[in-house]
Structures are given as C-alpha cells and as structure tokens.
PDB file of C-alpha atoms in Angstrom:
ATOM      1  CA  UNK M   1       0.000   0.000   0.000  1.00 37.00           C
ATOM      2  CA  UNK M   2       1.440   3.263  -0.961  1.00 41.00           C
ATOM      3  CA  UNK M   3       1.264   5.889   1.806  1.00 40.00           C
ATOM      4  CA  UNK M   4      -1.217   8.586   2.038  1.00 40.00           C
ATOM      5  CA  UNK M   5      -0.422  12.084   1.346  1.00 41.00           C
ATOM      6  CA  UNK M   6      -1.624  12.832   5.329  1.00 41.00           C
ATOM      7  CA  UNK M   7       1.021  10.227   6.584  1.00 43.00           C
ATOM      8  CA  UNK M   8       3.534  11.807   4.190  1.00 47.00           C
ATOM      9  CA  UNK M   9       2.712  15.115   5.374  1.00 43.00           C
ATOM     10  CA  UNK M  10       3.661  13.967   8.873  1.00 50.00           C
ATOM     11  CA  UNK M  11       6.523  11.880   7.950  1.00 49.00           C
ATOM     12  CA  UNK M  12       8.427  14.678   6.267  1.00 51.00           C
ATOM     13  CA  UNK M  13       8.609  16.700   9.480  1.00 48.00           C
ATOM     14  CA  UNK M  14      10.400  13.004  10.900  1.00 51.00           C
ATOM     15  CA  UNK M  15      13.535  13.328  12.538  1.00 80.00           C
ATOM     16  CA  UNK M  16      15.957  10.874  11.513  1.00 91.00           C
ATOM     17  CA  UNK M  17      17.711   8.609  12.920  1.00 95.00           C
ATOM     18  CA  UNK M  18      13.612   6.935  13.306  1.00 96.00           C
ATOM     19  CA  UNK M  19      13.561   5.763  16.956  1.00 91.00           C
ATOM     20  CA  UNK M  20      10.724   4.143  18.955  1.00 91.00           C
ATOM     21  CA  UNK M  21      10.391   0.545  17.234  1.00 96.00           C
ATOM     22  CA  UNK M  22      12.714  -1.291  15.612  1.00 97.00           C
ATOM     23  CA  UNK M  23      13.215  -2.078  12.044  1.00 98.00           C
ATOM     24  CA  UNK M  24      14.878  -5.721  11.374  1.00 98.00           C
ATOM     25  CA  UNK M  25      16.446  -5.717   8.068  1.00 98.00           C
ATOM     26  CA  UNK M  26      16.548  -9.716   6.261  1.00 97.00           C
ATOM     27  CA  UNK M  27      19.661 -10.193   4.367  1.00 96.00           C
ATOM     28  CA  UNK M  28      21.599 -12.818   2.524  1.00 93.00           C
ATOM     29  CA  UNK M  29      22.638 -14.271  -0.649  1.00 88.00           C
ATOM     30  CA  UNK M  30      19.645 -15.335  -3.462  1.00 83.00           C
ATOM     31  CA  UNK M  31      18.940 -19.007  -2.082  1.00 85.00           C
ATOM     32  CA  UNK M  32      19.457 -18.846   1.269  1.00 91.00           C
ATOM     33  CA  UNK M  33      15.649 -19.109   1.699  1.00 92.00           C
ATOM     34  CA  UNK M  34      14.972 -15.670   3.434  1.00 94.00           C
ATOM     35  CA  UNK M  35      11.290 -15.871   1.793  1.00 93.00           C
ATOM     36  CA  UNK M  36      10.330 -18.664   3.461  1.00 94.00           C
ATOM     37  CA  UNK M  37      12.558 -18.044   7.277  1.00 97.00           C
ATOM     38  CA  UNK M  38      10.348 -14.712   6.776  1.00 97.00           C
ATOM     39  CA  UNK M  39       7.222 -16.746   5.843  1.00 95.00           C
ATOM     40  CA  UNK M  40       7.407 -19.269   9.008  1.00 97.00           C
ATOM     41  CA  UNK M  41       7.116 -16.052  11.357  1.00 98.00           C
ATOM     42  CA  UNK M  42       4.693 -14.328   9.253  1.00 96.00           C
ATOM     43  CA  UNK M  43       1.966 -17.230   9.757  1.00 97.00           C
ATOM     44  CA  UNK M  44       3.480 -17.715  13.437  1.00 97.00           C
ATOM     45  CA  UNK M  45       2.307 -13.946  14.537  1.00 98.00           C
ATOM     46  CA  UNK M  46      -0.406 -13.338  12.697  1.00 96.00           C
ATOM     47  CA  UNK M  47      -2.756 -12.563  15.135  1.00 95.00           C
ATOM     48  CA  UNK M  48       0.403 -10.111  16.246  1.00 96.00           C
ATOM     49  CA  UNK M  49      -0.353  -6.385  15.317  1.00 95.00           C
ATOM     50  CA  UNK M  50       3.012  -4.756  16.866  1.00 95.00           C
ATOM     51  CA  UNK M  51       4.651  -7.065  13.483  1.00 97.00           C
ATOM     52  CA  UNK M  52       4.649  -5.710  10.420  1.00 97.00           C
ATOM     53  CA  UNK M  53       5.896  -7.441   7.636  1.00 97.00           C
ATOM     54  CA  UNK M  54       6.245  -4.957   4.997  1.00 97.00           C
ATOM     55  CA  UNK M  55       5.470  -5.433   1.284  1.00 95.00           C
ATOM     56  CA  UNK M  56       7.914  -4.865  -1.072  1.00 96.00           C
ATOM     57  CA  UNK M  57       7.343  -2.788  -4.299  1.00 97.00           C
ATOM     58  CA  UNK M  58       9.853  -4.380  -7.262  1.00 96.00           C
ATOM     59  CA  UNK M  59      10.129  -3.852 -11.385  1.00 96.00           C
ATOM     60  CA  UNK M  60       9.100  -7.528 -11.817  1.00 89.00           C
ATOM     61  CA  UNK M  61       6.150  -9.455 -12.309  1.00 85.00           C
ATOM     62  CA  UNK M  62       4.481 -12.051  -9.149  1.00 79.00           C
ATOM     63  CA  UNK M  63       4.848 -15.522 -10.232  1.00 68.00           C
ATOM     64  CA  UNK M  64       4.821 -18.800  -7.609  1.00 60.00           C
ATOM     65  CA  UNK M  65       8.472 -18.985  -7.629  1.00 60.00           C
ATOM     66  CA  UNK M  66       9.148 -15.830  -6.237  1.00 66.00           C
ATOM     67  CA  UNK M  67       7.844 -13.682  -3.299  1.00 75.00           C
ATOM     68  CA  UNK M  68       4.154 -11.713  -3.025  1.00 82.00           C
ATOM     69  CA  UNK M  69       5.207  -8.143  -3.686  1.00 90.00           C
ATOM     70  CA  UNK M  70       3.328  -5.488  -5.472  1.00 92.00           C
ATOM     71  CA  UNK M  71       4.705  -4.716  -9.319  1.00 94.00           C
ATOM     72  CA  UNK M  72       5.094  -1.673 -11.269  1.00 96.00           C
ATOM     73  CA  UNK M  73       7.046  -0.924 -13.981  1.00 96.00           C
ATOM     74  CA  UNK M  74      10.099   0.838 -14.234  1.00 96.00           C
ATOM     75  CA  UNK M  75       8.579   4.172 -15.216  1.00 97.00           C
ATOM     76  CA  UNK M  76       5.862   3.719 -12.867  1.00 97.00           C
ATOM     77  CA  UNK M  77       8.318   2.916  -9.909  1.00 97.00           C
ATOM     78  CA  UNK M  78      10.441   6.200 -11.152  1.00 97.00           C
ATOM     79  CA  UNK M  79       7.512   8.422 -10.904  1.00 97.00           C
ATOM     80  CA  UNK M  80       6.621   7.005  -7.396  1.00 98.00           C
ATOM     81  CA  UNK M  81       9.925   7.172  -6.136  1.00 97.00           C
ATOM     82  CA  UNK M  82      10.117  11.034  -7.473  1.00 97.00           C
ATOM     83  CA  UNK M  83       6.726  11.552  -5.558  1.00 97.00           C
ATOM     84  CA  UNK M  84       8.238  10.469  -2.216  1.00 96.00           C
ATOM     85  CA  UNK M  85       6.495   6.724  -2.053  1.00 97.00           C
ATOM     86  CA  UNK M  86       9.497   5.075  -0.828  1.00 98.00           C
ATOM     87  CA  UNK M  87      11.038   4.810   2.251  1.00 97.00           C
ATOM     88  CA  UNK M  88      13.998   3.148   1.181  1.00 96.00           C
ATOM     89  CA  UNK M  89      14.552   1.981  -2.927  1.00 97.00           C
ATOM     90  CA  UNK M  90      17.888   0.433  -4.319  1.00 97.00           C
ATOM     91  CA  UNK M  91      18.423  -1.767  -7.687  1.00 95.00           C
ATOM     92  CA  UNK M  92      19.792  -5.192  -7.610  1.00 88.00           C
ATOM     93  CA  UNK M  93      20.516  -7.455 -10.829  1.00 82.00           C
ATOM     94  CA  UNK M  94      18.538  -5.323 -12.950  1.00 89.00           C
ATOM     95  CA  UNK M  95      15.623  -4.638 -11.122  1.00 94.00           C
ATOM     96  CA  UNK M  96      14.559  -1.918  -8.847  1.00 97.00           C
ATOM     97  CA  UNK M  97      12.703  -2.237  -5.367  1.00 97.00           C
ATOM     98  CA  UNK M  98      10.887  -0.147  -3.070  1.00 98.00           C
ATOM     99  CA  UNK M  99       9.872  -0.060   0.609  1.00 98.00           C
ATOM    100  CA  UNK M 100       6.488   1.823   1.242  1.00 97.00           C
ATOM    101  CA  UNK M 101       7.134   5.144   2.917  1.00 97.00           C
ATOM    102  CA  UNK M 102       4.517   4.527   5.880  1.00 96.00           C
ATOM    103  CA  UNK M 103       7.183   1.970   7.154  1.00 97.00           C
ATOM    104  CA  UNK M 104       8.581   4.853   8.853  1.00 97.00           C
ATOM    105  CA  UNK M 105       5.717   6.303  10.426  1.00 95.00           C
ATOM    106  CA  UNK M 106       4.676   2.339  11.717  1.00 96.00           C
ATOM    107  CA  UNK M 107       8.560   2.407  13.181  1.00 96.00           C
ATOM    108  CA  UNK M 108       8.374   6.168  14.995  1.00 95.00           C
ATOM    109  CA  UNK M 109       4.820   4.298  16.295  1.00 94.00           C
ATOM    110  CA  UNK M 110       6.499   2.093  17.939  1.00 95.00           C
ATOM    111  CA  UNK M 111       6.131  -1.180  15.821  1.00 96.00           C
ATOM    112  CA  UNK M 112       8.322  -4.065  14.496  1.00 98.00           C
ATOM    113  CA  UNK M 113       8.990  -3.910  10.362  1.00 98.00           C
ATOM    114  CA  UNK M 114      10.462  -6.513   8.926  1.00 98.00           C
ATOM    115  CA  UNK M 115      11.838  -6.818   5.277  1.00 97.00           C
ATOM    116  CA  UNK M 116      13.950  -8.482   2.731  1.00 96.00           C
ATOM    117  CA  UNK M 117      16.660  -5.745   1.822  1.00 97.00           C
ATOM    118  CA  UNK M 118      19.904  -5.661  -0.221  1.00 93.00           C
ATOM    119  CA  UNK M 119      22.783  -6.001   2.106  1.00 92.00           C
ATOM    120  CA  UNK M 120      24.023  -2.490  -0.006  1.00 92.00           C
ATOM    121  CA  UNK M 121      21.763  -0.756   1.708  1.00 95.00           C
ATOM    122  CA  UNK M 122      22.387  -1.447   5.499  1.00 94.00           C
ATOM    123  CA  UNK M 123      24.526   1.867   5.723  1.00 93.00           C
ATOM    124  CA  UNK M 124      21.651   3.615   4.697  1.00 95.00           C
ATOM    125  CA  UNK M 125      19.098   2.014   7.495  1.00 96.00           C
ATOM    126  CA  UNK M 126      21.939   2.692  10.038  1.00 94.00           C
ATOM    127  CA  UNK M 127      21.474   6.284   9.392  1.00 95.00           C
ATOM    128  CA  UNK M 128      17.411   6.301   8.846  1.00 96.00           C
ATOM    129  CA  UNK M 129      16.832   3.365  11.692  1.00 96.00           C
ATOM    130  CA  UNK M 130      18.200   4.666  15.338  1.00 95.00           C
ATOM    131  CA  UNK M 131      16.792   0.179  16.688  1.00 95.00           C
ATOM    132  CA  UNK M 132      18.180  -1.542  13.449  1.00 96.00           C
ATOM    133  CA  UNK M 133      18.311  -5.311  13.813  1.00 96.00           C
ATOM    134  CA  UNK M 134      20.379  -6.870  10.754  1.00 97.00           C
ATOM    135  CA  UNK M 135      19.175 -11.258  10.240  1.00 97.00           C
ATOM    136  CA  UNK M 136      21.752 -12.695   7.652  1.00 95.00           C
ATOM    137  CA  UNK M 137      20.315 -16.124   6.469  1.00 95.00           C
ATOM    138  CA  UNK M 138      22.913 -18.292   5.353  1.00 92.00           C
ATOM    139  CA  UNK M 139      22.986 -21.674   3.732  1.00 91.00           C
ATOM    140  CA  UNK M 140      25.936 -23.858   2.721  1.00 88.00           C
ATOM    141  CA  UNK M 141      27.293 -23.421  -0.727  1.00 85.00           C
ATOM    142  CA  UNK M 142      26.196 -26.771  -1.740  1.00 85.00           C
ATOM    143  CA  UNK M 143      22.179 -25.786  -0.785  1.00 88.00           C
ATOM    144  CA  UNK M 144      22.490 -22.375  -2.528  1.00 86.00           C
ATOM    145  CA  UNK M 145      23.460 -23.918  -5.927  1.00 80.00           C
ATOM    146  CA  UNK M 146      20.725 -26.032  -5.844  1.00 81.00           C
ATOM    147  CA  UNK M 147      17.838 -24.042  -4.406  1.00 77.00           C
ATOM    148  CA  UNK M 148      18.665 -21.403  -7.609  1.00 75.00           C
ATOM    149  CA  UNK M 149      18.964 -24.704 -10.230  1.00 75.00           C
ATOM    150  CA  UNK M 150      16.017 -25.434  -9.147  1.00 74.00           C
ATOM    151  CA  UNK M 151      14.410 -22.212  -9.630  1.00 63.00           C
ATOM    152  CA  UNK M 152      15.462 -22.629 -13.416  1.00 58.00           C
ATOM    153  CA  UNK M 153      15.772 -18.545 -13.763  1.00 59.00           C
ATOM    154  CA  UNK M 154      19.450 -18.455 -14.747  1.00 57.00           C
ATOM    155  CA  UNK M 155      21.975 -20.610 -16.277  1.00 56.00           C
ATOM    156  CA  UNK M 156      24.589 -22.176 -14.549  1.00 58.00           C
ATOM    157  CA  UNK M 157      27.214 -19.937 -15.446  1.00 57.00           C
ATOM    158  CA  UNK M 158      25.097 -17.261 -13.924  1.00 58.00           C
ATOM    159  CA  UNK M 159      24.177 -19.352 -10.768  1.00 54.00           C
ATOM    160  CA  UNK M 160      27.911 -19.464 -10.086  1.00 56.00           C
ATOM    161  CA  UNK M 161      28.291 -15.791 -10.609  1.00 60.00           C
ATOM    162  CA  UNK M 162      25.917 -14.733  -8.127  1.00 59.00           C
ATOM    163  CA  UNK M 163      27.221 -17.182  -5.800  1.00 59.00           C
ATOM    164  CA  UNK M 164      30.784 -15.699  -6.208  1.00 57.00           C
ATOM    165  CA  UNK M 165      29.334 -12.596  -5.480  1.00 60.00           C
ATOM    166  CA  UNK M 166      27.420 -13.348  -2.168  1.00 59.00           C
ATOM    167  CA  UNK M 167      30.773 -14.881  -1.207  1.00 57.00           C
ATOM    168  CA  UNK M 168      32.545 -11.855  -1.498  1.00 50.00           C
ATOM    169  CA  UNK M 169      29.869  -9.770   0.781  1.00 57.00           C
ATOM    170  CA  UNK M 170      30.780  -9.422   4.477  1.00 62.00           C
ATOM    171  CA  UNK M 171      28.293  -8.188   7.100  1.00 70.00           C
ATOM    172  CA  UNK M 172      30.055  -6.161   9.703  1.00 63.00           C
ATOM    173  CA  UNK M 173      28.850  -3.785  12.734  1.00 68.00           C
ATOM    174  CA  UNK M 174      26.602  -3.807  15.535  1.00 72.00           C
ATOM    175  CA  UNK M 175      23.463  -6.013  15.675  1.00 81.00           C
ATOM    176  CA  UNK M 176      24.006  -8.154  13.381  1.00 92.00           C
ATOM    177  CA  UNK M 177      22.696 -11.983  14.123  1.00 94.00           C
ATOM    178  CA  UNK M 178      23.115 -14.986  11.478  1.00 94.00           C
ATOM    179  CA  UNK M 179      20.877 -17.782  11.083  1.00 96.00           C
ATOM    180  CA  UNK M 180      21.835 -21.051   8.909  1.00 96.00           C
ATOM    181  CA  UNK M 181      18.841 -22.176   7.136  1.00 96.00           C
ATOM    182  CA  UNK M 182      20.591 -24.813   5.247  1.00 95.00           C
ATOM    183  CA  UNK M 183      18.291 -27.868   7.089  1.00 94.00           C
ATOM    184  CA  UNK M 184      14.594 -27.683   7.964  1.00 94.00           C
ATOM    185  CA  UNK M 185      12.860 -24.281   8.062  1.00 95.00           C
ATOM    186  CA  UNK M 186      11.459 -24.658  11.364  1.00 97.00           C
ATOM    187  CA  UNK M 187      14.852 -24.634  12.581  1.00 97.00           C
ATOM    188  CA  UNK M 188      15.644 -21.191  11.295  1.00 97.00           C
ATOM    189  CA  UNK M 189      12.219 -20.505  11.711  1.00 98.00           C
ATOM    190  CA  UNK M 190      12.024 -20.439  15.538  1.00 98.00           C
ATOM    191  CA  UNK M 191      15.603 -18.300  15.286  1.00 97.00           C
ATOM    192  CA  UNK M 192      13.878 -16.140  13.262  1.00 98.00           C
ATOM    193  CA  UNK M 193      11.129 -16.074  15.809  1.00 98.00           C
ATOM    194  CA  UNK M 194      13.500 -15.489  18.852  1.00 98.00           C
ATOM    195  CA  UNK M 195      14.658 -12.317  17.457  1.00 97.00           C
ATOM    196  CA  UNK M 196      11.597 -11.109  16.987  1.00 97.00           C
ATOM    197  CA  UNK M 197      10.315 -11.533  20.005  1.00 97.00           C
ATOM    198  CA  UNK M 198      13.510  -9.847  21.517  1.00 96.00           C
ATOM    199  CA  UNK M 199      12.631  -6.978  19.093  1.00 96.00           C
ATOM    200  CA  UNK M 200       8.812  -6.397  20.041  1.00 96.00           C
ATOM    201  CA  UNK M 201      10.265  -6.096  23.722  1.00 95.00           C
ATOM    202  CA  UNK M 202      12.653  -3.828  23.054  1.00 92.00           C
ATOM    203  CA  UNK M 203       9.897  -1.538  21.119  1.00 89.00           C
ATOM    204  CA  UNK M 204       7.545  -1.513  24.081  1.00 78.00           C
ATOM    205  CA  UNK M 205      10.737  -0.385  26.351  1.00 78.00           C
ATOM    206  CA  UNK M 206      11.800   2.208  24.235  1.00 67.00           C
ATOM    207  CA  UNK M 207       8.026   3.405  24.251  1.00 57.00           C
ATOM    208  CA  UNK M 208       8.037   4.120  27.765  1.00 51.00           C
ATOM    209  CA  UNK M 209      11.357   5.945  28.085  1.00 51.00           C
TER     210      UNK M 209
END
C-alpha cells in the first residue's frame, strides 16, 4: 500500500535517525531461503499487530516462484519514487525495489517492520533506523546452488556468478545476528522467531522511556 499524502505530510517533518520501534532488516545471498525463514514467522504472529511485515514494491512481475510483492514498472516505480512513495529503494541485478514510505511512520509508532533488503543498503538504514536489527540467512554453498537450479531462472554460469558474489559480501557492525537455514525451516524458523520476540520487547521499552 502506498502511503497517504496525510502520513507523508507527517513523515516529512520526521527526525531521523527513526527511533521508537525497531526495524529488522533480512539479508543474505539469493537461495538462502529468506522468503520462506520470513514466511514461518509471518503465519506464526499473525494474530500479532506490533509485526509488520512490509510489502515490497519491485520492477518484476508475481509468479509462484518468487515472493508476493506489489509490481510496477520501471517508469511507474520512477515516478513514485520522485513523488516520495518510498522509504527506502535500491536496484539489484537489474531490477529496482521499493519499501512503502509509511514503514517509517509504523517504526516512529512504535512497531516491528520486517523486510527483505539488499545487504548495499544497510549503511543507509543505520542512518534512517536509530533500533536496526540486521538477520543474515545463510545456507551452505552446496544448498544455494541447488535451491537457484532449481528455480530454473538463470543458467549455470550465472548461478555461479551470483554465488561468487554473495561470497565476497561481508556483514560487519553492531546487531548483526546470522541464522543457517541450510536444514529444515522450522529450525531457522524459531531463530527467526527469537529475534523477533527480543525486538517487540525492546519496542515496548523504548516506548516508555
């Protein structure tokens, strides 16, 4: 959902660094199976309103292999981005995505957002985010190259570039917590789940303070 000129209104008077909730930023490499470590909490706290699981906005088309995310094209998601719809946007392997701007004003509220990000972009959440929790899911090499064969998207000389790549990313800097979700999801899962929970209580603290 795009945010409403109102919340914009009030969101431009914001001062950054955000503080009040906490925003927990998902990284890792394409096959490390963030989707579905994010997917096991999503259905685990649904009935949880202080979550928010926030809905990404990216220059590519839904189909059942990849994430639910709302699509625009690349001229639509320039125009939206020039009109102040985003929160945080970056490109990535030729596509662009977009976090709704009202995921600050649910983080100055108080409230947990959680989303898929490019690791590129963690500088700039430092600066926005004042309670940024960084997840990196990991799997082993071996489980990467064959969760992306199996999604049949790239060749394998591609699937071994990409892999290169997330090899030659390092995390670094506070608050960041890795989770191997190279066996069953349930086991990341409740990981996942763990560090959630430790974020909602931290929101509520920093709301009384």
């Amino acid at each position: 959902m795009m945010v409403s000129a109102s919340i914009e209104r009030e969101l431009s008077a914001e001062t950054f660094p955000i503080r009040h909730g906490v925003f927990v930023a998902v990284v890792g490499p394409s096959g490390a199976g963030k989707d579905t470590v994010i997917g096991y909490a999503k259905a685990l706290f649904a009935e949880e309103t202080q979550l928010e699981f926030v809905r990404r906005v990216i220059t590519r088309p839904c189909d059942v292999t990849s994430e639910d995310h709302d699509t625009l094209a690349d001229a639509a998601f320039a125009e939206a981005e020039a009109d102040g719809a985003f929160a945080i946007s970056w490109e990535a392997h030729g596509l662009r995505y977009g976090l709704p701007a009202d995921v600050d004003w649910s983080v100055s509220n108080g409230h947990v957002a959680v989303a898929n990000v490019s690791r590129a972009i963690i500088p700039t959440l430092r600066e926005r985010y004042a309670n940024l929790a960084i997840v990196e899911i990991t799997a082993s090499p071996e489980v990467l190259a064959e969760r992306l064969a199996m999604r049949g998207r790239e060749s394998r000389g591609e699937v071994l570039a990409r892999l290169a790549r997330s090899a030659s990313v390092t995390l670094s800097g506070p608050g960041v917590t890795s989770i191997d979700n190279s066996g069953p999801r349930e086991v990341a899962g409740e990981r996942f789940a763990e560090l959630l929970r430790k974020a909602m209580a931290f929101s509520d603290m920093s709301g009384l303070i």
